[in-house]
């Protein structure tokens, strides 16, 4: 797998801003809240709400309470009814806000879909001429061939089958710098809605009508095709089971209350407890407060927000399952070039031979590289300037110089300087080529050169020799050590992966010696050298056979089998259609290092869900101590020991608990959308943090919140 270095996306920060990604990650925008309110009300439709068993039970309870309040109207009853309905609306609001953020992003994507006309070629053959007809872009069929020239919009997703062009993909990626798309290789895929800036290309359409890349993006970010993930389904089943258990638990309170009331006739009746036991509205209130409404209300929003965070980073996840799988990844397969390393070999050291100083070698290396426009040649000039204080001279400054540009044939670059009778020739290039050039002037090459070259090669570097001929006398000056530079901060990121329990494997086509040197410097756990597509597939299957989840990146057709086999396959948008179809995520920025961020987002999704589940269950336990003692303390005086909040009355206790139960959902919406901050640590530490922060917080918050609400409620008469 090779990663091209001419795409502008390689040069941009990983978390670039796409058109729809400028929204704040988790802050609750009042405008968005207000816009989402109608959608939250629409979601009260039972046909929509039944998919959330917990909130469906709450809605049924609200309907039943409304009927009871109409039959026997009281201020207490109607206040309970209002807050029960608000509980359902607030739960829907969390999902509506999350979906609203996605719809805002989708709207910006829709702007890229214009009424484009396509120039379809009939009976096109490579290199030949074909009849051209103009058709509307939506009418294009899979397999059609179209021609697109400078200034025109590409009418649909496809592969370039002829030509090369500069393409503006800012409408999709948000990156203003153009990218190169050409026939053949791994940079042939183009996306509908992008604009050709130069030249002419012929594109074979690969999409079906209505299934373009933008169509799928819009559908996915809107949440229309979001399927519940396996963990989400399992948690829904758990919440539904807990709800059923609490239904029976609350139901048993009724005969207990009737029996206790009969044996304690002196206890006065009130709006919560009378001779018929617990009133119907109070029964519903008890059930709603004790079932896990908090996580039930936020569960869907957490999943949608996880997809949203990926979209903000210009990553399109084809399913929620892929996002969740990213959080459970055990093994990360990373390409070396462009991912772990910068991709271009750069000068790292000058090694002079005996009798030559480093300063002399640096000066000769810089001069002989001025006509070398390759990245390696540029790096030598810069390295000599930075490390040895040599001014970056230009060919124009040396009037009597004859410059020899780098050539793949000679494998050398250099300069011939003449100042009167003084002649000075310098050459820099492959060690064998420069050595042969020195020998051609009748001078033997010292054995020290071979030792230095072999040492650099063994360390995983690339040696370039420097030689000179001064007034007819030739000699070798030394060797330039080029190395594929590891990106800054990669070792720290791999250390984080290790703390997360993730094994990192570097994949490269380099020989084992070079691969080991880079792997040791980067700090990866393992490497696969001289990798072929079959080797990648075999490695993935081996890891999966051990019960591990594997993630990898790819951009070429040869990566498609491995991307399809991996549990999380991230295809580069600059790659082929085959790669994008095989992966379950597409990185619009074509930045291979983003795989690390994707794993972190997946982890954050799982941690957020776990943290809020912990808070919700702890929250429900605390509400027991708020409601049950206040409700039954008249019948069982011994419960007064548990009435630690000293709530004003049974009515105010129940109303305060119902109000708190509704308000805590709204309070947690920003956290559900933003996600719990993830820091790499072991599973045991994460569990301890969840219990200490969200577990303990879930127990303490209701005591404080319900007591404060009770102080306000008791100000009203009849409470």
XYZ file of C-alpha atoms in Angstrom:
719
model
C 0.000 0.000 0.000
C 1.500 3.294 -1.039
C 0.284 6.695 0.046
C 0.689 9.470 -2.513
C 2.343 12.650 -1.343
C 0.897 15.076 -3.879
C -2.574 15.202 -2.355
C -3.028 18.383 -0.402
C -4.874 16.403 2.212
C -1.581 14.947 3.291
C -0.414 18.420 4.315
C -3.411 19.469 6.366
C -4.202 18.868 10.004
C -6.039 15.654 10.743
C -9.104 17.331 12.121
C -9.819 19.675 9.242
C -13.097 21.444 8.963
C -15.581 20.246 6.391
C -18.526 22.416 5.442
C -20.693 20.976 8.124
C -18.126 20.484 10.804
C -17.810 23.977 12.184
C -20.451 23.341 14.813
C -19.364 22.970 18.367
C -18.698 19.439 19.427
C -21.045 19.104 22.372
C -22.261 22.489 23.575
C -26.019 22.945 23.630
C -26.797 25.727 21.179
C -30.120 27.368 22.216
C -31.004 27.923 18.545
C -30.466 24.255 17.789
C -32.509 23.358 20.892
C -35.395 25.519 19.714
C -35.240 24.182 16.153
C -35.223 20.605 17.459
C -38.267 21.076 19.699
C -40.894 20.462 16.953
C -39.091 17.274 15.984
C -39.091 16.175 19.645
C -42.866 16.660 19.803
C -43.364 14.733 16.555
C -41.384 11.863 18.048
C -44.136 11.447 20.673
C -45.843 9.309 18.039
C -45.959 5.805 19.626
C -45.017 4.296 16.243
C -41.696 6.108 16.575
C -41.204 5.790 20.313
C -41.820 2.065 20.672
C -38.243 1.412 19.509
C -37.127 2.857 22.847
C -38.818 0.537 25.402
C -37.981 2.665 28.455
C -39.391 5.895 27.076
C -42.343 4.044 25.550
C -43.305 2.913 29.067
C -42.920 6.504 30.285
C -45.230 7.730 27.523
C -47.824 5.089 28.391
C -47.563 6.215 32.021
C -48.022 9.846 30.969
C -51.133 8.934 28.955
C -52.617 6.960 31.884
C -51.807 9.773 34.321
C -53.515 12.262 32.006
C -56.665 10.134 32.030
C -56.580 9.915 35.842
C -55.988 13.662 36.171
C -58.992 14.389 33.961
C -61.159 12.010 36.018
C -59.997 13.450 39.358
C -58.363 16.834 38.781
C -55.919 18.148 41.391
C -52.996 20.554 41.200
C -50.675 17.753 42.289
C -52.017 15.390 39.621
C -51.735 17.914 36.797
C -48.237 18.970 37.807
C -47.166 15.312 37.738
C -48.781 14.871 34.313
C -47.028 17.936 32.904
C -43.607 16.791 34.110
C -44.160 13.233 32.886
C -44.859 14.556 29.390
C -41.867 16.859 29.650
C -39.744 13.829 30.554
C -40.717 12.164 27.277
C -40.238 15.369 25.300
C -36.809 15.968 26.838
C -35.806 12.399 25.952
C -36.929 12.965 22.363
C -35.160 16.322 22.411
C -31.794 14.653 23.061
C -32.207 12.523 19.943
C -33.674 15.400 17.937
C -30.729 17.694 18.769
C -28.254 14.996 17.737
C -30.148 14.412 14.500
C -30.484 18.167 13.954
C -26.716 18.567 14.000
C -26.479 15.875 11.339
C -29.183 17.535 9.237
C -27.274 20.807 9.356
C -24.216 18.988 8.020
C -26.360 17.259 5.389
C -27.710 20.604 4.226
C -24.200 21.820 3.467
C -23.586 18.617 1.522
C -26.776 19.076 -0.478
C -25.357 22.327 -1.783
C -22.835 20.253 -3.708
C -25.668 18.519 -5.569
C -26.567 20.855 -8.392
C -28.488 20.331 -11.605
C -25.307 19.253 -13.378
C -25.404 18.260 -17.034
C -23.140 15.413 -18.086
C -21.314 14.958 -21.396
C -21.868 11.241 -21.952
C -19.717 9.427 -24.493
C -21.471 6.807 -26.618
C -19.486 3.757 -27.757
C -16.312 5.113 -26.164
C -13.093 3.178 -26.646
C -9.734 4.020 -24.976
C -7.757 6.410 -27.143
C -10.535 6.683 -29.714
C -13.222 9.206 -30.532
C -16.843 8.771 -29.507
C -20.180 10.424 -30.082
C -20.997 12.894 -27.306
C -24.476 13.614 -25.915
C -25.654 15.840 -23.087
C -27.777 14.277 -20.321
C -28.829 15.295 -16.821
C -26.452 13.915 -14.185
C -29.212 12.073 -12.240
C -29.979 10.042 -15.387
C -26.481 8.556 -15.602
C -26.308 4.803 -15.226
C -23.589 2.612 -13.787
C -20.990 1.994 -16.501
C -21.646 5.200 -18.463
C -18.570 7.095 -19.630
C -18.456 10.890 -19.421
C -15.898 13.518 -20.310
C -15.144 16.415 -17.956
C -12.967 19.408 -18.790
C -11.559 22.355 -16.851
C -14.247 24.369 -15.069
C -16.856 21.604 -15.246
C -18.411 19.663 -12.366
C -17.905 15.908 -12.249
C -21.483 14.576 -12.626
C -21.148 11.393 -10.572
C -18.876 9.024 -8.670
C -16.501 7.105 -10.865
C -12.980 6.167 -11.879
C -10.751 8.114 -14.267
C -10.112 5.871 -17.266
C -8.249 8.406 -19.404
C -6.275 11.570 -18.694
C -5.026 13.428 -15.653
C -6.473 16.553 -14.034
C -6.348 18.803 -11.005
C -9.617 18.511 -9.053
C -11.157 20.819 -6.452
C -12.706 18.603 -3.747
C -13.421 21.409 -1.265
C -17.162 20.816 -1.533
C -16.616 17.377 -0.013
C -13.516 17.642 2.157
C -13.389 21.330 3.014
C -9.771 21.420 1.769
C -9.231 24.276 -0.670
C -6.007 22.945 -2.203
C -6.625 20.854 -5.345
C -5.652 17.210 -5.720
C -4.455 15.205 -8.692
C -6.649 12.487 -10.199
C -5.385 10.292 -13.040
C -6.158 7.054 -14.796
C -4.560 3.914 -13.414
C -2.963 3.546 -10.000
C -4.520 4.403 -6.671
C -5.621 7.980 -7.415
C -8.252 7.307 -10.028
C -11.458 7.695 -7.986
C -13.450 10.916 -8.326
C -16.546 12.068 -6.477
C -19.656 13.623 -7.960
C -20.032 17.318 -7.163
C -16.303 18.079 -7.311
C -14.851 20.397 -9.945
C -12.111 19.834 -12.523
C -9.694 22.767 -12.450
C -7.378 21.859 -15.300
C -6.949 19.496 -18.234
C -9.443 16.870 -19.382
C -10.428 13.477 -17.956
C -12.725 10.674 -19.027
C -14.658 9.099 -16.150
C -16.501 5.780 -15.994
C -19.489 6.115 -13.635
C -19.481 3.515 -10.858
C -22.556 4.649 -8.885
C -26.149 3.569 -9.302
C -28.783 6.297 -9.672
C -29.570 7.847 -6.284
C -26.692 6.007 -4.596
C -23.871 8.471 -5.092
C -21.275 9.108 -2.452
C -22.947 12.394 -1.497
C -26.372 10.708 -1.352
C -25.022 8.147 1.083
C -23.265 10.803 3.129
C -26.459 12.843 3.447
C -28.464 9.806 4.457
C -25.905 8.697 7.005
C -25.255 12.041 8.680
C -28.993 12.653 8.938
C -29.259 9.376 10.815
C -31.855 7.975 8.431
C -29.899 4.760 7.917
C -28.391 4.490 11.380
C -28.787 0.950 12.608
C -28.446 0.101 16.275
C -25.111 -1.497 17.078
C -24.871 -4.897 18.822
C -23.835 -3.308 22.136
C -26.624 -0.766 21.845
C -29.160 -3.535 21.191
C -27.832 -5.513 24.162
C -28.074 -2.439 26.408
C -31.627 -1.790 25.184
C -32.552 -5.342 26.116
C -30.998 -4.851 29.559
C -32.884 -1.582 30.083
C -36.136 -3.188 28.936
C -35.563 -6.058 31.374
C -34.893 -3.662 34.245
C -38.043 -1.740 33.322
C -40.149 -4.903 33.454
C -38.636 -5.792 36.834
C -39.467 -2.328 38.176
C -43.018 -2.599 36.818
C -43.538 -5.690 38.987
C -41.663 -4.112 41.908
C -43.855 -1.015 41.869
C -46.983 -3.132 41.387
C -46.226 -5.001 44.628
C -46.277 -1.699 46.518
C -50.025 -1.394 45.934
C -51.174 -4.458 47.930
C -48.526 -3.623 50.560
C -49.910 -0.094 50.879
C -53.553 -1.279 51.070
C -52.714 -3.868 53.730
C -50.632 -1.390 55.726
C -53.331 1.277 55.496
C -55.936 -1.152 56.795
C -53.743 -1.930 59.802
C -52.995 1.742 60.416
C -56.402 3.452 60.098
C -55.187 6.430 62.124
C -52.794 7.546 59.374
C -54.482 10.438 57.505
C -55.107 10.179 53.777
C -53.234 12.443 51.358
C -52.868 12.901 47.614
C -50.273 10.134 47.465
C -51.651 7.519 49.821
C -55.239 6.751 50.815
C -57.478 3.897 51.802
C -57.168 2.428 48.315
C -53.402 2.327 48.616
C -51.037 4.306 46.423
C -52.885 6.529 43.954
C -52.560 5.761 40.251
C -50.640 8.917 39.393
C -48.168 8.269 42.201
C -47.716 4.669 41.024
C -46.782 5.953 37.571
C -44.471 8.560 39.118
C -42.717 5.905 41.175
C -42.231 3.722 38.112
C -40.881 6.559 35.952
C -38.458 7.699 38.650
C -37.144 4.212 39.376
C -36.687 2.812 35.858
C -33.478 3.844 34.002
C -35.036 6.788 32.162
C -31.790 8.803 32.024
C -29.777 6.382 29.912
C -32.920 5.300 28.072
C -33.440 8.895 27.004
C -29.812 9.516 25.984
C -28.826 6.172 24.456
C -29.833 7.011 20.890
C -28.299 10.504 21.108
C -24.964 8.998 22.221
C -24.849 6.780 19.121
C -25.806 9.569 16.731
C -23.261 11.910 18.342
C -20.534 9.299 17.819
C -21.247 9.299 14.076
C -21.383 13.098 14.202
C -17.905 13.342 15.760
C -16.513 11.255 12.913
C -18.206 13.452 10.313
C -16.690 16.516 11.992
C -13.306 14.933 11.297
C -14.261 14.266 7.674
C -14.685 10.521 8.192
C -17.774 8.832 6.781
C -18.761 5.713 8.710
C -20.943 3.396 6.671
C -22.538 1.995 9.840
C -22.709 2.560 13.565
C -21.318 -0.949 13.941
C -18.018 0.263 12.469
C -17.784 3.130 14.969
C -18.435 0.788 17.849
C -15.994 -1.779 16.512
C -13.336 0.946 16.405
C -13.741 1.329 20.154
C -13.060 -2.375 20.675
C -10.081 -2.674 18.298
C -7.175 -4.761 19.590
C -4.790 -4.548 16.629
C -3.970 -1.563 14.432
C -2.340 -2.143 11.030
C -0.636 1.050 9.844
C 1.148 1.712 6.588
C 4.632 3.104 7.107
C 4.872 5.616 4.278
C 2.807 8.719 4.905
C 1.368 7.345 8.131
C 4.227 6.650 10.505
C 6.860 8.446 8.438
C 6.698 11.630 6.382
C 7.044 9.593 3.212
C 10.068 11.465 1.855
C 13.586 10.523 2.837
C 15.365 13.466 4.413
C 18.965 14.249 5.240
C 19.806 13.274 8.808
C 23.635 13.365 8.959
C 26.810 14.036 6.996
C 29.492 11.359 7.474
C 32.898 12.580 6.160
C 35.672 10.218 5.158
C 39.206 10.472 6.570
C 40.863 13.775 5.760
C 37.601 15.627 5.190
C 35.822 17.843 7.726
C 32.057 17.859 8.231
C 31.939 21.498 7.154
C 33.693 20.664 3.855
C 31.286 17.771 3.221
C 28.254 19.894 4.098
C 29.342 22.671 1.705
C 29.954 20.189 -1.129
C 26.691 18.344 -0.440
C 24.681 21.576 -0.547
C 26.300 22.818 -3.762
C 25.867 19.500 -5.536
C 22.191 19.362 -4.482
C 21.127 22.837 -5.643
C 20.093 21.459 -9.043
C 18.324 18.457 -7.477
C 14.622 19.281 -7.298
C 13.666 15.992 -5.643
C 12.454 16.092 -2.006
C 15.683 14.374 -0.985
C 17.773 17.023 -2.718
C 15.800 19.867 -1.118
C 16.240 18.278 2.317
C 20.041 18.167 1.900
C 20.146 21.897 1.129
C 17.977 22.707 4.143
C 19.882 20.355 6.467
C 23.242 21.929 5.524
C 21.805 25.373 6.178
C 20.248 24.480 9.554
C 22.996 22.292 10.982
C 26.095 24.010 9.613
C 24.953 27.609 9.108
C 25.466 27.498 5.351
C 23.474 30.097 3.464
C 20.971 28.568 1.043
C 22.608 29.573 -2.233
C 20.759 29.483 -5.527
C 22.049 28.410 -8.960
C 21.636 31.987 -10.238
C 24.225 33.307 -7.762
C 27.067 31.320 -9.364
C 27.453 32.849 -12.813
C 30.186 30.545 -14.106
C 28.631 27.312 -12.841
C 27.354 24.492 -15.009
C 24.573 22.663 -13.203
C 23.896 18.957 -13.559
C 20.297 18.165 -12.655
C 19.432 14.879 -11.013
C 18.637 12.165 -13.514
C 17.277 8.690 -12.953
C 19.738 7.539 -15.617
C 22.918 8.871 -14.023
C 21.468 8.744 -10.465
C 23.566 11.845 -9.701
C 23.312 15.616 -9.524
C 26.087 18.154 -9.222
C 27.842 21.282 -10.415
C 30.961 22.211 -12.404
C 32.577 25.432 -11.125
C 35.186 27.347 -13.090
C 37.029 30.440 -11.836
C 39.882 31.203 -14.189
C 42.219 28.239 -14.102
C 40.551 26.774 -11.021
C 38.180 23.936 -11.915
C 36.018 22.266 -9.301
C 33.521 19.507 -10.033
C 31.106 18.118 -7.396
C 28.797 15.112 -7.662
C 26.214 13.712 -5.248
C 24.124 10.596 -5.762
C 23.917 6.843 -5.377
C 27.102 5.492 -3.833
C 27.831 3.162 -6.763
C 27.327 5.930 -9.342
C 29.530 8.496 -7.572
C 32.200 5.855 -6.885
C 32.263 4.953 -10.589
C 32.538 8.671 -11.472
C 35.558 9.040 -9.158
C 37.173 5.890 -10.575
C 36.759 7.276 -14.102
C 39.269 9.951 -13.083
C 41.863 7.326 -12.227
C 41.410 7.242 -8.439
C 40.582 4.214 -6.316
C 37.680 4.500 -3.884
C 38.703 3.991 -0.236
C 37.328 0.894 1.531
C 36.035 3.205 4.253
C 33.264 4.282 1.863
C 31.891 0.747 1.673
C 31.916 0.410 5.443
C 30.001 3.683 5.935
C 27.485 2.842 3.182
C 26.861 -0.636 4.634
C 26.444 0.792 8.132
C 23.827 3.327 7.022
C 21.962 0.676 5.023
C 21.953 -1.705 7.971
C 20.433 1.043 10.129
C 17.552 1.389 7.696
C 18.825 4.567 6.041
C 19.692 5.477 2.457
C 23.338 6.444 1.734
C 24.227 9.056 -0.887
C 27.903 9.576 -1.685
C 29.599 12.909 -2.425
C 32.717 13.169 -4.591
C 34.803 15.923 -6.137
C 37.379 16.544 -8.820
C 39.524 19.611 -8.038
C 41.984 20.646 -10.743
C 42.122 17.085 -12.055
C 42.454 15.410 -8.632
C 39.475 13.221 -7.680
C 38.470 11.985 -4.231
C 35.473 10.803 -2.215
C 34.375 13.339 0.404
C 31.839 11.364 2.404
C 28.318 10.065 2.656
C 24.953 11.710 3.269
C 22.660 9.706 5.550
C 19.056 9.918 4.336
C 16.305 8.458 6.461
C 12.551 8.154 6.240
C 11.733 10.518 9.090
C 9.205 9.369 11.656
C 6.485 11.948 12.175
C 6.778 14.009 15.315
C 4.802 12.672 18.243
C 4.207 9.204 16.749
C 6.038 7.381 19.547
C 3.865 9.130 22.126
C 0.714 8.205 20.205
C 1.797 4.578 19.999
C 2.490 4.644 23.729
C -1.104 5.818 24.158
C -2.309 2.950 21.984
C -0.351 0.543 24.169
C -1.977 1.961 27.298
C -5.317 1.433 25.584
C -4.420 -2.232 25.132
C -4.003 -1.899 21.361
C -1.191 -3.637 19.500
C 0.263 -1.610 16.612
C 1.737 -3.264 13.523
C 3.620 -1.322 10.844
C 3.191 -2.583 7.278
C 5.849 -1.723 4.719
C 7.365 -2.923 1.483
C 10.871 -2.191 2.807
C 13.390 -4.902 3.555
C 13.384 -6.291 7.113
C 16.475 -4.304 8.209
C 14.993 -0.968 7.181
C 11.582 -1.920 8.556
C 13.056 -2.865 11.935
C 14.969 0.404 12.201
C 11.833 2.475 11.518
C 9.714 0.293 13.802
C 12.168 0.711 16.683
C 12.317 4.470 16.222
C 8.534 4.870 15.948
C 7.828 2.571 18.874
C 5.366 0.208 17.175
C 4.876 -3.236 18.673
C 5.553 -5.227 15.510
C 6.129 -4.847 11.775
C 5.442 -6.710 8.552
C 8.221 -6.172 5.989
C 8.072 -6.741 2.224
C 4.297 -6.977 2.606
C 2.088 -8.211 -0.232
C -1.744 -8.140 -0.336
C -1.730 -11.811 0.591
C 0.533 -11.121 3.570
C -1.824 -8.414 4.849
C -4.835 -10.686 4.536
C -3.030 -13.519 6.303
C -1.999 -11.241 9.168
C -5.568 -9.964 9.639
C -6.993 -13.483 9.650
C -4.359 -14.614 12.134
C -5.243 -11.779 14.528
C -8.963 -12.414 14.151
C -8.484 -16.129 14.756
C -7.108 -15.136 18.158
C -10.350 -13.332 18.983
C -9.054 -9.833 18.223
C -10.647 -6.974 16.297
C -8.420 -5.490 13.581
C -8.387 -2.020 12.011
C -6.389 -0.954 8.963
C -6.170 1.761 6.312
C -5.841 1.381 2.560
C -6.225 3.281 -0.698
C -5.502 0.882 -3.548
C -7.378 -1.892 -5.282
C -4.789 -4.289 -3.880
C -5.856 -3.191 -0.374
C -9.546 -3.982 -0.987
C -9.460 -7.637 0.192
C -7.713 -6.697 3.444
C -10.050 -3.721 4.020
C -13.054 -5.984 3.563
C -11.592 -8.578 5.943
C -10.680 -6.057 8.676
C -13.252 -5.268 11.347
C -12.605 -1.564 10.769
C -11.435 -0.791 7.253
C -10.703 2.886 6.586
C -10.419 3.667 2.878
C -8.815 6.862 1.624
C -11.067 9.130 -0.448
C -8.156 9.618 -2.852
C -8.040 5.880 -3.455
C -9.877 3.612 -5.855
C -13.594 2.875 -5.853
C -12.800 -0.736 -5.004
C -11.049 0.330 -1.800
C -13.914 2.636 -0.785
C -16.496 -0.066 -1.419
C -14.498 -2.616 0.575
C -13.968 -0.434 3.662
C -16.644 0.442 6.199
C -15.287 3.972 6.657
C -14.008 6.557 4.173
C -11.598 9.296 5.196
C -12.419 12.323 3.036
C -9.061 13.923 3.900
C -7.105 10.829 2.838
C -4.990 11.100 5.986
C -3.889 7.598 7.050
C -2.936 8.744 10.571
C -6.598 9.474 11.235
C -7.104 5.780 11.985
C -5.689 6.510 15.431
C -8.291 9.252 15.953
C -11.055 6.930 14.753
C -10.105 4.384 17.394
C -10.118 7.116 20.047
C -13.590 8.276 18.928
C -14.845 4.684 19.115
C -13.394 4.352 22.601
C -15.012 7.644 23.591
C -18.399 6.404 22.351
C -18.203 3.249 24.450
C -16.912 5.114 27.500
C -19.644 7.746 27.219
C -22.305 5.064 27.032
C -20.808 3.235 30.009
C -20.401 6.408 32.070
C -23.972 7.575 31.540
C -25.313 4.074 32.182
C -23.425 4.040 35.479
C -24.802 7.485 36.339
C -28.351 6.472 35.423
C -28.412 3.311 37.534
C -26.774 5.066 40.494
C -29.264 7.889 40.016
C -32.199 5.474 40.287
C -30.817 3.906 43.467
C -30.575 7.337 45.096
C -34.174 8.134 44.196
C -35.316 5.160 46.271
C -34.118 6.998 49.361
C -35.933 10.127 48.263
C -39.365 8.688 47.492
C -39.991 5.439 49.371
C -39.234 6.758 52.901
C -41.229 9.948 52.330
C -44.173 7.973 50.966
C -44.386 5.274 53.618
C -42.913 6.915 56.701
C -46.460 7.528 58.023
C -47.212 3.808 57.830
C -43.798 2.589 58.924
C -42.129 5.065 61.291
C -38.914 3.069 61.188
C -38.367 4.323 57.599
C -37.719 7.739 59.033
C -34.095 6.702 59.478
C -33.813 6.475 55.681
C -35.511 9.823 55.110
C -32.162 11.594 55.260
C -33.271 14.464 52.994
C -36.169 15.373 55.303
C -38.453 16.237 52.416
C -41.453 18.413 53.202
C -44.242 15.925 52.418
C -44.944 12.785 50.391
C -46.468 14.948 47.629
C -43.488 17.295 47.413
C -41.089 14.327 47.551
C -42.772 12.642 44.583
C -43.154 15.861 42.572
C -39.548 16.859 43.278
C -38.294 13.455 42.149
C -40.336 13.614 38.931
C -39.083 17.145 38.166
C -35.467 16.142 38.869
C -35.881 13.043 36.696
C -36.899 15.252 33.762
C -34.358 18.034 34.260
C -31.366 15.701 34.635
C -31.975 14.474 31.065
C -31.639 18.013 29.715
C -28.575 18.602 31.886
C -26.844 15.545 30.426
C -27.618 16.208 26.730
C -24.394 18.251 26.225
C -22.317 15.457 27.763
C -24.034 12.862 25.562
C -23.336 14.943 22.443
C -19.784 15.957 23.342
C -18.817 12.617 24.851
C -16.882 11.813 27.996
C -13.263 12.889 27.649
C -11.112 9.882 26.874
C -7.672 9.363 28.333
C -5.743 6.175 27.553
C -5.729 3.836 30.539
C -6.420 0.242 31.482
C -9.923 -1.203 31.742
C -9.687 -1.396 35.532
C -8.759 2.294 35.778
C -11.609 3.244 33.464
C -14.017 1.252 35.609
C -12.694 2.904 38.770
C -13.075 6.339 37.185
C -16.618 5.603 36.062
C -17.594 4.402 39.519
C -15.891 7.252 41.366
C -17.117 10.059 39.098
C -20.338 8.939 37.462
C -21.364 6.280 39.956
C -20.768 8.440 43.009
C -22.042 11.502 41.148
C -25.188 9.629 40.186
C -25.859 8.893 43.856
C -25.094 12.365 45.201
C -26.770 14.449 42.468
C -30.360 13.301 43.212
C -30.005 14.011 46.939
C -28.889 17.569 46.236
C -31.188 18.182 43.278
C -34.344 16.733 44.797
C -33.790 18.583 48.082
C -33.356 21.919 46.277
C -36.479 21.320 44.184
C -38.379 20.290 47.342
C -37.474 23.601 48.975
C -39.031 25.398 46.006
C -42.072 23.102 45.736
C -43.029 23.461 49.407
C -43.509 27.195 48.847
C -46.684 26.412 46.935
C -49.857 25.718 48.963
C -51.093 22.136 49.080
C -47.644 20.634 48.748
